[in-house]
mmCIF file of C-alpha atoms and ligand atoms in Angstrom:
data_model
loop_
_atom_site.group_PDB
_atom_site.id
_atom_site.type_symbol
_atom_site.label_atom_id
_atom_site.label_comp_id
_atom_site.label_asym_id
_atom_site.label_seq_id
_atom_site.Cartn_x
_atom_site.Cartn_y
_atom_site.Cartn_z
ATOM 1 C CA MET I 1 177.977 -81.979 69.309
ATOM 2 C CA SER I 2 181.359 -81.469 69.746
ATOM 3 C CA THR I 3 183.607 -83.301 71.944
ATOM 4 C CA VAL I 4 186.038 -81.008 74.262
ATOM 5 C CA PRO I 5 187.896 -83.584 76.893
ATOM 6 C CA GLY I 6 188.492 -80.183 79.743
ATOM 7 C CA LEU I 7 188.391 -78.596 83.456
ATOM 8 C CA PHE I 8 185.521 -76.055 83.252
ATOM 9 C CA LEU I 9 186.404 -74.551 86.113
ATOM 10 C CA HIS I 10 183.816 -71.112 87.634
ATOM 11 C CA CYS I 11 185.310 -68.177 88.740
ATOM 12 C CA ARG I 12 184.671 -64.692 89.581
ATOM 13 C CA THR I 13 183.858 -62.337 86.745
ATOM 14 C CA GLY I 14 186.916 -60.452 86.014
ATOM 15 C CA PHE I 15 189.474 -62.844 86.948
ATOM 16 C CA GLU I 16 189.548 -65.130 84.201
ATOM 17 C CA GLY I 17 192.951 -64.415 83.428
ATOM 18 C CA GLU I 18 194.169 -65.141 86.776
ATOM 19 C CA CYS I 19 191.985 -68.682 87.404
ATOM 20 C CA ALA I 20 193.510 -69.710 83.789
ATOM 21 C CA ALA I 21 197.157 -68.920 85.003
ATOM 22 C CA GLU I 22 197.061 -70.745 88.175
ATOM 23 C CA ILE I 23 195.242 -73.748 86.422
ATOM 24 C CA ARG I 24 197.904 -74.263 83.889
ATOM 25 C CA ASP I 25 200.272 -73.896 86.944
ATOM 26 C CA ARG I 26 199.105 -76.268 88.633
ATOM 27 C CA ALA I 27 198.463 -78.869 86.171
ATOM 28 C CA ALA I 28 201.614 -78.835 84.768
ATOM 29 C CA ALA I 29 203.180 -79.788 89.053
ATOM 30 C CA VAL I 30 201.590 -82.635 88.156
ATOM 31 C CA GLY I 31 202.842 -82.943 84.434
ATOM 32 C CA VAL I 32 199.740 -82.251 82.404
ATOM 33 C CA HIS I 33 200.623 -79.216 80.231
ATOM 34 C CA GLY I 34 197.220 -77.475 77.813
ATOM 35 C CA TYR I 35 196.038 -74.078 77.585
ATOM 36 C CA CYS I 36 193.267 -72.470 78.350
ATOM 37 C CA LYS I 37 189.751 -70.569 76.556
ATOM 38 C CA ALA I 38 189.310 -68.099 78.943
ATOM 39 C CA LYS I 39 187.321 -65.201 77.973
ATOM 40 C CA PRO I 40 187.150 -61.705 79.465
ATOM 41 C CA ASP I 41 184.247 -61.448 81.991
ATOM 42 C CA SER I 42 182.689 -65.118 81.080
ATOM 43 C CA ALA I 43 183.069 -66.230 84.799
ATOM 44 C CA TYR I 44 184.783 -69.317 83.465
ATOM 45 C CA VAL I 45 187.702 -70.721 82.134
ATOM 46 C CA LEU I 46 188.051 -74.188 79.972
ATOM 47 C CA PHE I 47 191.361 -76.147 80.675
ATOM 48 C CA GLN I 48 192.098 -78.239 77.537
ATOM 49 C CA PRO I 49 194.827 -80.343 78.591
ATOM 50 C CA GLN I 50 197.194 -82.027 75.297
ATOM 51 C CA GLY I 51 196.628 -85.720 76.168
ATOM 52 C CA ALA I 52 193.272 -88.035 76.658
ATOM 53 C CA GLY I 53 192.572 -88.492 79.443
ATOM 54 C CA ASP I 54 194.725 -85.688 81.136
ATOM 55 C CA ALA I 55 191.813 -83.373 82.203
ATOM 56 C CA ALA I 56 190.619 -86.598 84.813
ATOM 57 C CA ARG I 57 194.180 -86.857 85.717
ATOM 58 C CA VAL I 58 193.947 -82.992 86.870
ATOM 59 C CA HIS I 59 190.522 -83.462 88.130
ATOM 60 C CA ARG I 60 191.580 -86.085 90.374
ATOM 61 C CA GLN I 61 195.415 -85.256 91.897
ATOM 62 C CA VAL I 62 195.373 -81.180 92.325
ATOM 63 C CA PRO I 63 193.153 -80.726 95.289
ATOM 64 C CA LEU I 64 190.218 -77.970 94.482
ATOM 65 C CA ALA I 65 191.342 -76.230 98.042
ATOM 66 C CA GLN I 66 194.486 -75.296 96.140
ATOM 67 C CA LEU I 67 193.286 -73.729 93.320
ATOM 68 C CA VAL I 68 192.638 -70.020 94.799
ATOM 69 C CA PHE I 69 191.043 -68.201 91.924
ATOM 70 C CA ALA I 70 188.748 -71.563 90.670
ATOM 71 C CA ARG I 71 185.502 -71.707 92.586
ATOM 72 C CA GLN I 72 184.082 -75.006 91.151
ATOM 73 C CA TRP I 73 185.430 -77.167 88.466
ATOM 74 C CA PHE I 74 184.317 -80.714 86.899
ATOM 75 C CA VAL I 75 185.589 -82.878 83.891
ATOM 76 C CA ALA I 76 183.773 -81.392 81.130
ATOM 77 C CA LEU I 77 183.044 -84.609 78.339
ATOM 78 C CA ALA I 78 181.154 -82.280 75.602
ATOM 79 C CA LEU I 79 180.127 -78.756 75.204
ATOM 80 C CA ARG I 80 176.624 -79.217 73.898
ATOM 81 C CA LYS I 81 175.697 -76.509 71.230
ATOM 82 C CA ASP I 82 172.569 -78.175 69.278
ATOM 83 C CA LEU I 83 170.203 -78.585 72.349
ATOM 84 C CA PRO I 84 166.067 -78.684 71.032
ATOM 85 C CA ALA I 85 163.862 -76.807 73.333
ATOM 86 C CA ASP I 86 161.582 -79.532 73.234
ATOM 87 C CA ASP I 87 164.365 -82.541 74.571
ATOM 88 C CA ARG I 88 167.496 -81.088 75.988
ATOM 89 C CA ILE I 89 167.299 -84.070 78.716
ATOM 90 C CA ALA I 90 168.110 -86.991 75.565
ATOM 91 C CA PRO I 91 171.132 -85.312 73.862
ATOM 92 C CA LEU I 92 172.569 -84.373 77.454
ATOM 93 C CA LEU I 93 172.026 -87.935 79.089
ATOM 94 C CA GLU I 94 174.110 -89.177 76.012
ATOM 95 C CA SER I 95 176.772 -86.757 76.737
ATOM 96 C CA LEU I 96 177.225 -87.761 80.644
ATOM 97 C CA ALA I 97 177.548 -90.850 78.660
ATOM 98 C CA GLY I 98 181.132 -91.243 79.332
ATOM 99 C CA VAL I 99 180.643 -90.270 83.339
ATOM 100 C CA PRO I 100 182.726 -92.902 84.653
ATOM 101 C CA GLY I 101 179.797 -94.306 87.232
ATOM 102 C CA PRO I 102 176.781 -93.386 88.694
ATOM 103 C CA VAL I 103 176.504 -90.380 90.835
ATOM 104 C CA ALA I 104 174.827 -89.330 93.780
ATOM 105 C CA GLU I 105 173.381 -85.643 92.468
ATOM 106 C CA VAL I 106 173.218 -83.571 89.673
ATOM 107 C CA PHE I 107 173.908 -79.642 89.414
ATOM 108 C CA LEU I 108 172.877 -77.562 86.684
ATOM 109 C CA GLU I 109 174.417 -74.421 86.568
ATOM 110 C CA THR I 110 175.373 -71.290 84.995
ATOM 111 C CA PRO I 111 178.309 -68.980 84.936
ATOM 112 C CA ASP I 112 178.267 -66.434 87.587
ATOM 113 C CA THR I 113 177.159 -63.750 85.216
ATOM 114 C CA ASN I 114 174.402 -61.674 84.345
ATOM 115 C CA GLN I 115 173.695 -63.333 81.160
ATOM 116 C CA GLY I 116 174.006 -66.607 83.414
ATOM 117 C CA LYS I 117 171.532 -65.239 85.984
ATOM 118 C CA GLN I 118 168.526 -65.608 83.180
ATOM 119 C CA LEU I 119 169.123 -68.419 82.640
ATOM 120 C CA SER I 120 168.271 -70.248 86.019
ATOM 121 C CA ALA I 121 164.813 -70.975 86.059
ATOM 122 C CA LEU I 122 165.745 -72.998 82.748
ATOM 123 C CA CYS I 123 168.347 -74.903 85.235
ATOM 124 C CA ARG I 124 165.266 -74.925 88.188
ATOM 125 C CA SER I 125 163.001 -76.945 85.847
ATOM 126 C CA LEU I 126 165.804 -79.415 84.286
ATOM 127 C CA ALA I 127 166.670 -79.983 87.827
ATOM 128 C CA ALA I 128 163.884 -82.457 88.648
ATOM 129 C CA PRO I 129 163.499 -84.070 84.973
ATOM 130 C CA LEU I 130 167.432 -84.786 84.670
ATOM 131 C CA ARG I 131 167.013 -86.441 87.870
ATOM 132 C CA ARG I 132 164.082 -88.540 86.947
ATOM 133 C CA ALA I 133 166.062 -89.890 83.991
ATOM 134 C CA MET I 134 169.506 -90.322 85.130
ATOM 135 C CA LYS I 135 167.294 -92.371 87.564
ATOM 136 C CA ALA I 136 165.596 -94.406 84.965
ATOM 137 C CA ALA I 137 168.779 -95.078 83.501
ATOM 138 C CA GLY I 138 169.825 -96.775 86.651
ATOM 139 C CA ARG I 139 172.822 -94.279 87.007
ATOM 140 C CA LEU I 140 171.820 -92.134 90.410
ATOM 141 C CA GLN I 141 172.883 -94.105 93.030
ATOM 142 C CA PRO I 142 172.650 -92.765 97.057
ATOM 143 C CA ASP I 143 176.461 -93.033 98.549
ATOM 144 C CA VAL I 144 178.660 -93.063 95.268
ATOM 145 C CA ALA I 145 181.453 -90.233 95.119
ATOM 146 C CA LEU I 146 180.773 -88.574 91.464
ATOM 147 C CA ARG I 147 178.478 -85.699 91.041
ATOM 148 C CA ILE I 148 177.338 -84.837 86.715
ATOM 149 C CA HIS I 149 177.122 -81.288 86.273
ATOM 150 C CA VAL I 150 175.524 -79.331 83.276
ATOM 151 C CA CYS I 151 177.382 -75.728 83.147
ATOM 152 C CA PHE I 152 174.312 -73.863 80.439
ATOM 153 C CA LEU I 153 176.329 -70.931 78.249
ATOM 154 C CA GLY I 154 173.235 -70.124 76.306
ATOM 155 C CA THR I 155 169.590 -71.983 75.855
ATOM 156 C CA GLY I 156 170.700 -74.601 74.106
ATOM 157 C CA ALA I 157 174.268 -74.163 75.072
ATOM 158 C CA ALA I 158 175.546 -77.079 77.558
ATOM 159 C CA TYR I 159 179.139 -78.031 78.685
ATOM 160 C CA ALA I 160 178.063 -81.321 80.336
ATOM 161 C CA GLY I 161 180.849 -83.421 83.138
ATOM 162 C CA TYR I 162 181.433 -84.531 86.181
ATOM 163 C CA ALA I 163 183.347 -84.203 89.712
ATOM 164 C CA ASP I 164 184.910 -85.678 92.338
ATOM 165 C CA LEU I 165 182.485 -85.148 95.387
ATOM 166 C CA ASP I 166 185.907 -85.027 97.502
ATOM 167 C CA ASN I 167 187.398 -82.561 95.187
ATOM 168 C CA SER I 168 184.546 -80.298 93.900
ATOM 169 C CA ALA I 169 182.581 -77.553 96.266
ATOM 170 C CA PRO I 170 179.615 -78.855 98.125
ATOM 171 C CA ALA I 171 177.227 -75.850 96.754
ATOM 172 C CA ALA I 172 176.945 -75.826 93.157
ATOM 173 C CA MET I 173 179.076 -72.360 90.991
ATOM 174 C CA GLY I 174 180.701 -73.106 94.312
ATOM 175 C CA ILE I 175 178.365 -70.302 95.751
ATOM 176 C CA VAL I 176 177.562 -70.546 99.237
ATOM 177 C CA ARG I 177 174.404 -67.902 99.368
ATOM 178 C CA LEU I 178 174.588 -66.332 102.958
ATOM 179 C CA ARG I 179 172.279 -63.492 103.983
ATOM 180 C CA VAL I 180 173.299 -60.338 106.114
ATOM 181 C CA PRO I 181 172.082 -60.664 109.287
ATOM 182 C CA ARG I 182 169.750 -57.998 110.542
ATOM 183 C CA SER I 183 171.943 -56.495 113.279
ATOM 184 C CA ALA I 184 175.422 -57.029 111.625
ATOM 185 C CA PRO I 185 177.279 -53.460 111.287
ATOM 186 C CA SER I 186 178.339 -53.801 107.483
ATOM 187 C CA ARG I 187 177.799 -56.228 104.472
ATOM 188 C CA SER I 188 181.506 -57.225 104.995
ATOM 189 C CA THR I 189 180.265 -59.597 107.976
ATOM 190 C CA LEU I 190 179.715 -62.296 104.746
ATOM 191 C CA LYS I 191 182.793 -62.501 103.747
ATOM 192 C CA LEU I 192 184.250 -63.455 107.387
ATOM 193 C CA GLU I 193 180.910 -65.857 108.016
ATOM 194 C CA GLU I 194 181.682 -67.211 104.317
ATOM 195 C CA ALA I 195 185.296 -67.681 105.797
ATOM 196 C CA LEU I 196 184.334 -69.781 108.637
ATOM 197 C CA LEU I 197 182.332 -71.732 106.605
ATOM 198 C CA HIS I 198 184.886 -72.657 103.794
ATOM 199 C CA PHE I 199 188.303 -73.276 105.532
ATOM 200 C CA LEU I 200 186.845 -74.759 108.967
ATOM 201 C CA SER I 201 184.813 -78.447 109.363
ATOM 202 C CA ALA I 202 182.050 -78.050 111.719
ATOM 203 C CA ASP I 203 184.005 -79.812 114.470
ATOM 204 C CA GLU I 204 186.362 -77.682 113.651
ATOM 205 C CA ARG I 205 183.985 -74.697 113.719
ATOM 206 C CA GLY I 206 183.159 -75.866 117.915
ATOM 207 C CA GLN I 207 186.520 -76.359 118.553
ATOM 208 C CA LEU I 208 188.243 -73.326 117.515
ATOM 209 C CA LEU I 209 185.685 -70.726 118.234
ATOM 210 C CA ARG I 210 184.880 -71.257 121.663
ATOM 211 C CA PRO I 211 182.602 -69.014 123.909
ATOM 212 C CA GLY I 212 185.757 -66.907 125.843
ATOM 213 C CA MET I 213 188.242 -67.228 123.027
ATOM 214 C CA GLU I 214 190.105 -63.573 122.656
ATOM 215 C CA ALA I 215 190.460 -62.172 119.146
ATOM 216 C CA VAL I 216 191.907 -59.335 117.777
ATOM 217 C CA ASP I 217 190.138 -57.896 114.768
ATOM 218 C CA LEU I 218 192.752 -55.356 112.907
ATOM 219 C CA GLY I 219 190.181 -52.615 110.637
ATOM 220 C CA ALA I 220 187.234 -53.691 112.689
ATOM 221 C CA ALA I 221 185.267 -50.633 111.510
ATOM 222 C CA PRO I 222 182.348 -50.807 111.717
ATOM 223 C CA GLY I 223 182.155 -54.310 112.816
ATOM 224 C CA GLY I 224 181.339 -57.132 110.163
ATOM 225 C CA TRP I 225 184.294 -59.025 111.041
ATOM 226 C CA ALA I 226 183.889 -58.565 115.064
ATOM 227 C CA TRP I 227 179.734 -59.565 114.727
ATOM 228 C CA GLN I 228 180.209 -62.647 113.515
ATOM 229 C CA LEU I 229 183.454 -63.222 116.837
ATOM 230 C CA VAL I 230 180.494 -61.900 118.862
ATOM 231 C CA ARG I 231 178.034 -63.581 118.001
ATOM 232 C CA ARG I 232 180.126 -67.162 119.327
ATOM 233 C CA HIS I 233 180.439 -64.855 122.369
ATOM 234 C CA LEU I 234 184.524 -64.790 121.761
ATOM 235 C CA ARG I 235 185.595 -61.372 122.911
ATOM 236 C CA VAL I 236 187.279 -58.854 120.519
ATOM 237 C CA THR I 237 189.889 -56.671 120.272
ATOM 238 C CA ALA I 238 188.589 -54.209 117.596
ATOM 239 C CA VAL I 239 191.370 -51.730 116.536
ATOM 240 C CA ASP I 240 190.605 -49.243 113.883
ATOM 241 C CA ASN I 241 190.560 -45.726 114.334
ATOM 242 C CA GLY I 242 187.278 -45.708 112.547
ATOM 243 C CA ALA I 243 184.105 -45.831 114.406
ATOM 244 C CA MET I 244 182.516 -49.162 115.788
ATOM 245 C CA ASP I 245 178.749 -49.865 115.698
ATOM 246 C CA PRO I 246 177.803 -49.027 119.119
ATOM 247 C CA ARG I 247 175.634 -52.109 119.133
ATOM 248 C CA LEU I 248 178.481 -54.027 119.504
ATOM 249 C CA LEU I 249 180.554 -51.904 121.691
ATOM 250 C CA ASP I 250 176.996 -52.447 123.847
ATOM 251 C CA SER I 251 177.604 -56.220 124.095
ATOM 252 C CA GLY I 252 180.263 -56.388 126.529
ATOM 253 C CA LEU I 253 182.190 -58.539 124.195
ATOM 254 C CA VAL I 254 184.608 -56.154 122.220
ATOM 255 C CA ALA I 255 187.222 -53.307 122.952
ATOM 256 C CA HIS I 256 187.535 -50.570 120.996
ATOM 257 C CA ARG I 257 191.377 -49.635 120.342
ATOM 258 C CA ARG I 258 191.916 -46.502 118.342
ATOM 259 C CA GLU I 259 195.695 -47.646 116.753
ATOM 260 C CA ASP I 260 197.166 -48.757 113.771
ATOM 261 C CA GLY I 261 196.514 -51.795 113.024
ATOM 262 C CA PHE I 262 200.365 -52.515 111.781
ATOM 263 C CA ARG I 263 201.608 -51.281 115.196
ATOM 264 C CA TYR I 264 199.572 -53.212 117.511
ATOM 265 C CA ARG I 265 201.090 -55.566 119.329
ATOM 266 C CA PRO I 266 198.330 -57.700 121.687
ATOM 267 C CA PRO I 267 199.181 -57.569 125.522
ATOM 268 C CA HIS I 268 199.432 -61.566 124.962
ATOM 269 C CA PRO I 269 198.841 -64.167 122.740
ATOM 270 C CA VAL I 270 195.809 -64.638 121.610
ATOM 271 C CA ASP I 271 193.455 -67.277 119.336
ATOM 272 C CA TRP I 272 192.345 -65.098 116.302
ATOM 273 C CA MET I 273 193.949 -62.277 114.278
ATOM 274 C CA VAL I 274 191.225 -61.654 111.672
ATOM 275 C CA CYS I 275 192.176 -59.207 109.255
ATOM 276 C CA ASP I 276 190.601 -56.923 106.620
ATOM 277 C CA MET I 277 192.797 -54.126 106.130
ATOM 278 C CA VAL I 278 192.358 -52.092 102.719
ATOM 279 C CA GLU I 279 196.494 -52.008 102.657
ATOM 280 C CA GLN I 280 198.759 -53.177 100.027
ATOM 281 C CA PRO I 281 198.919 -57.089 100.297
ATOM 282 C CA GLY I 282 202.683 -57.405 100.608
ATOM 283 C CA ARG I 283 201.977 -55.496 103.447
ATOM 284 C CA ILE I 284 198.893 -57.641 104.916
ATOM 285 C CA ALA I 285 201.102 -60.756 104.117
ATOM 286 C CA ASP I 286 203.997 -59.544 105.773
ATOM 287 C CA LEU I 287 201.790 -58.465 109.159
ATOM 288 C CA ALA I 288 199.654 -61.847 109.346
ATOM 289 C CA ALA I 289 203.772 -64.242 108.750
ATOM 290 C CA ARG I 290 205.190 -61.319 111.758
ATOM 291 C CA TRP I 291 201.314 -62.677 114.164
ATOM 292 C CA ILE I 292 202.049 -66.103 113.106
ATOM 293 C CA GLU I 293 205.908 -66.359 113.548
ATOM 294 C CA ARG I 294 205.884 -64.265 116.862
ATOM 295 C CA GLY I 295 203.266 -66.568 118.595
ATOM 296 C CA TRP I 296 200.932 -63.507 118.936
ATOM 297 C CA CYS I 297 198.210 -65.759 117.652
ATOM 298 C CA ARG I 298 197.124 -68.875 116.877
ATOM 299 C CA HIS I 299 195.065 -68.836 113.900
ATOM 300 C CA THR I 300 193.557 -66.531 111.580
ATOM 301 C CA VAL I 301 191.807 -65.190 108.888
ATOM 302 C CA PHE I 302 193.018 -62.508 106.524
ATOM 303 C CA ASN I 303 191.666 -60.872 103.188
ATOM 304 C CA LEU I 304 193.993 -59.784 100.243
ATOM 305 C CA LYS I 305 193.632 -56.837 98.033
ATOM 306 C CA LEU I 306 194.095 -57.212 94.876
ATOM 307 C CA PRO I 307 193.576 -54.283 92.948
ATOM 308 C CA MET I 308 196.857 -54.147 90.709
ATOM 309 C CA LYS I 309 196.959 -55.305 87.131
ATOM 310 C CA GLN I 310 199.708 -58.128 87.840
ATOM 311 C CA ARG I 311 196.681 -60.221 90.212
ATOM 312 C CA TYR I 312 198.314 -64.183 90.227
ATOM 313 C CA ARG I 313 201.444 -62.536 90.573
ATOM 314 C CA GLU I 314 201.001 -60.620 93.423
ATOM 315 C CA LEU I 315 199.620 -62.970 95.341
ATOM 316 C CA ARG I 316 202.274 -65.453 94.272
ATOM 317 C CA ARG I 317 204.650 -62.849 95.636
ATOM 318 C CA CYS I 318 202.835 -62.797 99.047
ATOM 319 C CA LEU I 319 201.816 -66.579 99.311
ATOM 320 C CA GLU I 320 205.682 -67.470 99.226
ATOM 321 C CA HIS I 321 206.904 -64.609 101.100
ATOM 322 C CA ILE I 322 204.881 -65.947 104.082
ATOM 323 C CA ASP I 323 205.900 -69.697 103.162
ATOM 324 C CA ILE I 324 209.620 -68.537 103.619
ATOM 325 C CA ARG I 325 209.249 -66.781 106.700
ATOM 326 C CA LEU I 326 206.719 -69.294 108.719
ATOM 327 C CA GLN I 327 209.006 -71.848 107.026
ATOM 328 C CA SER I 328 212.387 -70.127 108.154
ATOM 329 C CA ALA I 329 211.039 -69.428 112.069
ATOM 330 C CA ARG I 330 210.378 -73.540 111.593
ATOM 331 C CA VAL I 331 206.199 -72.562 112.565
ATOM 332 C CA PRO I 332 204.402 -75.414 111.194
ATOM 333 C CA TYR I 333 201.175 -74.658 109.310
ATOM 334 C CA HIS I 334 198.154 -75.047 107.584
ATOM 335 C CA MET I 335 197.570 -72.221 104.749
ATOM 336 C CA SER I 336 194.283 -71.997 102.913
ATOM 337 C CA CYS I 337 193.674 -69.134 100.506
ATOM 338 C CA LYS I 338 190.661 -68.985 98.001
ATOM 339 C CA GLN I 339 188.342 -66.369 96.463
ATOM 340 C CA LEU I 340 185.464 -66.883 98.347
ATOM 341 C CA TYR I 341 181.933 -65.873 96.341
ATOM 342 C CA HIS I 342 181.384 -62.621 98.962
ATOM 343 C CA ASP I 343 185.225 -61.222 97.611
ATOM 344 C CA ARG I 344 185.531 -58.772 95.025
ATOM 345 C CA GLU I 345 189.136 -57.595 93.905
ATOM 346 C CA GLU I 346 190.370 -59.827 96.899
ATOM 347 C CA VAL I 347 190.857 -63.093 98.166
ATOM 348 C CA THR I 348 190.796 -64.898 101.875
ATOM 349 C CA THR I 349 193.527 -66.456 103.032
ATOM 350 C CA CYS I 350 192.980 -68.584 106.500
ATOM 351 C CA ARG I 351 195.857 -70.370 108.799
ATOM 352 C CA ARG I 352 194.642 -72.777 111.749
ATOM 353 C CA TRP I 353 196.777 -74.069 113.886
ATOM 354 C CA CYS I 354 196.202 -77.600 114.348
ATOM 355 C CA GLY I 355 197.432 -78.519 117.597
ATOM 356 C CA TRP I 356 194.098 -77.219 118.801
ATOM 357 C CA ALA I 357 193.915 -79.331 122.427
ATOM 358 C CA SER I 358 195.712 -76.274 124.183
ATOM 359 C CA ARG I 359 195.425 -72.743 124.752
ATOM 360 C CA PRO I 360 198.602 -70.593 122.880
ATOM 361 C CA ARG I 361 201.447 -69.224 124.931
ATOM 362 C CA GLY I 362 200.788 -67.550 127.833
ATOM 363 C CA ASN I 363 197.757 -67.135 127.477
ATOM 364 C CA GLY I 364 196.614 -69.151 130.862
HETATM 365 N N1 LIG A 401 185.942 -55.761 108.057
HETATM 366 C C1 LIG A 401 185.268 -54.341 108.798
HETATM 367 C C2 LIG A 401 183.436 -54.596 108.681
HETATM 368 O O1 LIG A 401 183.028 -55.893 108.666
HETATM 369 O O2 LIG A 401 182.713 -54.228 109.341
HETATM 370 C C3 LIG A 401 185.571 -54.021 107.442
HETATM 371 C C4 LIG A 401 186.754 -53.085 107.339
HETATM 372 S S1 LIG A 401 186.582 -52.530 105.867
HETATM 373 C C5 LIG A 401 186.817 -52.883 104.619
HETATM 374 C C6 LIG A 401 188.584 -51.579 106.280
HETATM 375 C C7 LIG A 401 188.940 -51.240 107.265
HETATM 376 O O3 LIG A 401 190.091 -50.823 108.102
HETATM 377 C C8 LIG A 401 188.624 -49.516 107.473
HETATM 378 O O4 LIG A 401 187.586 -49.342 109.095
HETATM 379 C C9 LIG A 401 189.990 -48.663 107.501
HETATM 380 O O5 LIG A 401 189.558 -47.374 108.901
HETATM 381 C C10 LIG A 401 190.882 -49.604 108.913
HETATM 382 N N2 LIG A 401 192.322 -49.666 108.079
HETATM 383 C C11 LIG A 401 192.837 -49.581 107.029
HETATM 384 N N3 LIG A 401 194.087 -49.094 107.223
HETATM 385 C C12 LIG A 401 193.986 -49.336 108.751
HETATM 386 C C13 LIG A 401 195.489 -49.266 109.701
HETATM 387 N N4 LIG A 401 196.364 -48.984 108.863
HETATM 388 N N5 LIG A 401 195.062 -50.069 110.912
HETATM 389 C C14 LIG A 401 194.083 -49.978 111.399
HETATM 390 N N6 LIG A 401 192.618 -50.410 110.330
HETATM 391 C C15 LIG A 401 192.861 -49.829 108.949
#
């Protein structure tokens, strides 16, 4: 067994460099320095801090919600490379002896790669035996705040560790699996669906997406995002020179405006502005800041496409730009940004207004 006290972070394949740069920065901000192992296209990063106990400290002090590129993470106690095919459970239990308390659940995972997918049957077959063994050892209990993670890299190799339920993603590997609804006009619909699930609590979804509310969808065609809003009975102004799915227009809830999304001004403030335009992220960040600053919308979800080389630097630049604009305009806001499972070369940003008891200015 090799001992690797560190943090294991799941990310999108190809974004290991961004995930590594980000965790180094965030850890440094809480006084922890270390280095990362980030093999290209491995879909994970291992952050190894200099001091013993520092991985747990970063896991406690840095909210996962602040990390854009990490979908899921856990404190890795060990890397086992010697798991025998006839009994993987005993060595895993041994490696998990350092978990600081009983756990409520067990996640068996793989990196999100094609090679990882080939290990999912193994994970499924080991889940029940590992749970049984944990229970027999008195280490599985309901109502506790920890979870075990075992991430298989091969049939005989796995990282084993734990995560705090309150500071980790609720799904294994941080992956929310969604099906494209049959009547949705495009696969892109899943990006907004996942964003609404990720950024809003169930209560917030109920409060902030009520029938009759108004939304503007910039870069709406063919209508996957608008479909998500219409299905919740919001009225949508769909701004795009491209064609919208006729079934959406038939709903009576969508007004199609063939206009430039950068020039469009809403005649009155709306509840939501969503934006999936394929454009330079700096221009989209600037546009989103303008909508918020001027009170044109209360809540917003927008994507920042990152096809360039310096993706992490560019994203930071965009988020800082929004931050500076909104701070100088003294606009209170809560902004979160994540590379969601259904995002590709892009990240999703959500800004929600917290005082949602009243409607936006000028909106009746
Ligand atoms: N969210 C859409 C969906 O779920 O079906 C997909 C949007 S697609 C990724 C990007 C759209 O942005 C394209 O339809 C394109 O015409 C539109 N677009 C790009 N630049 C635009 C602009 N300046 N103004 C309006 N629409 C724009």
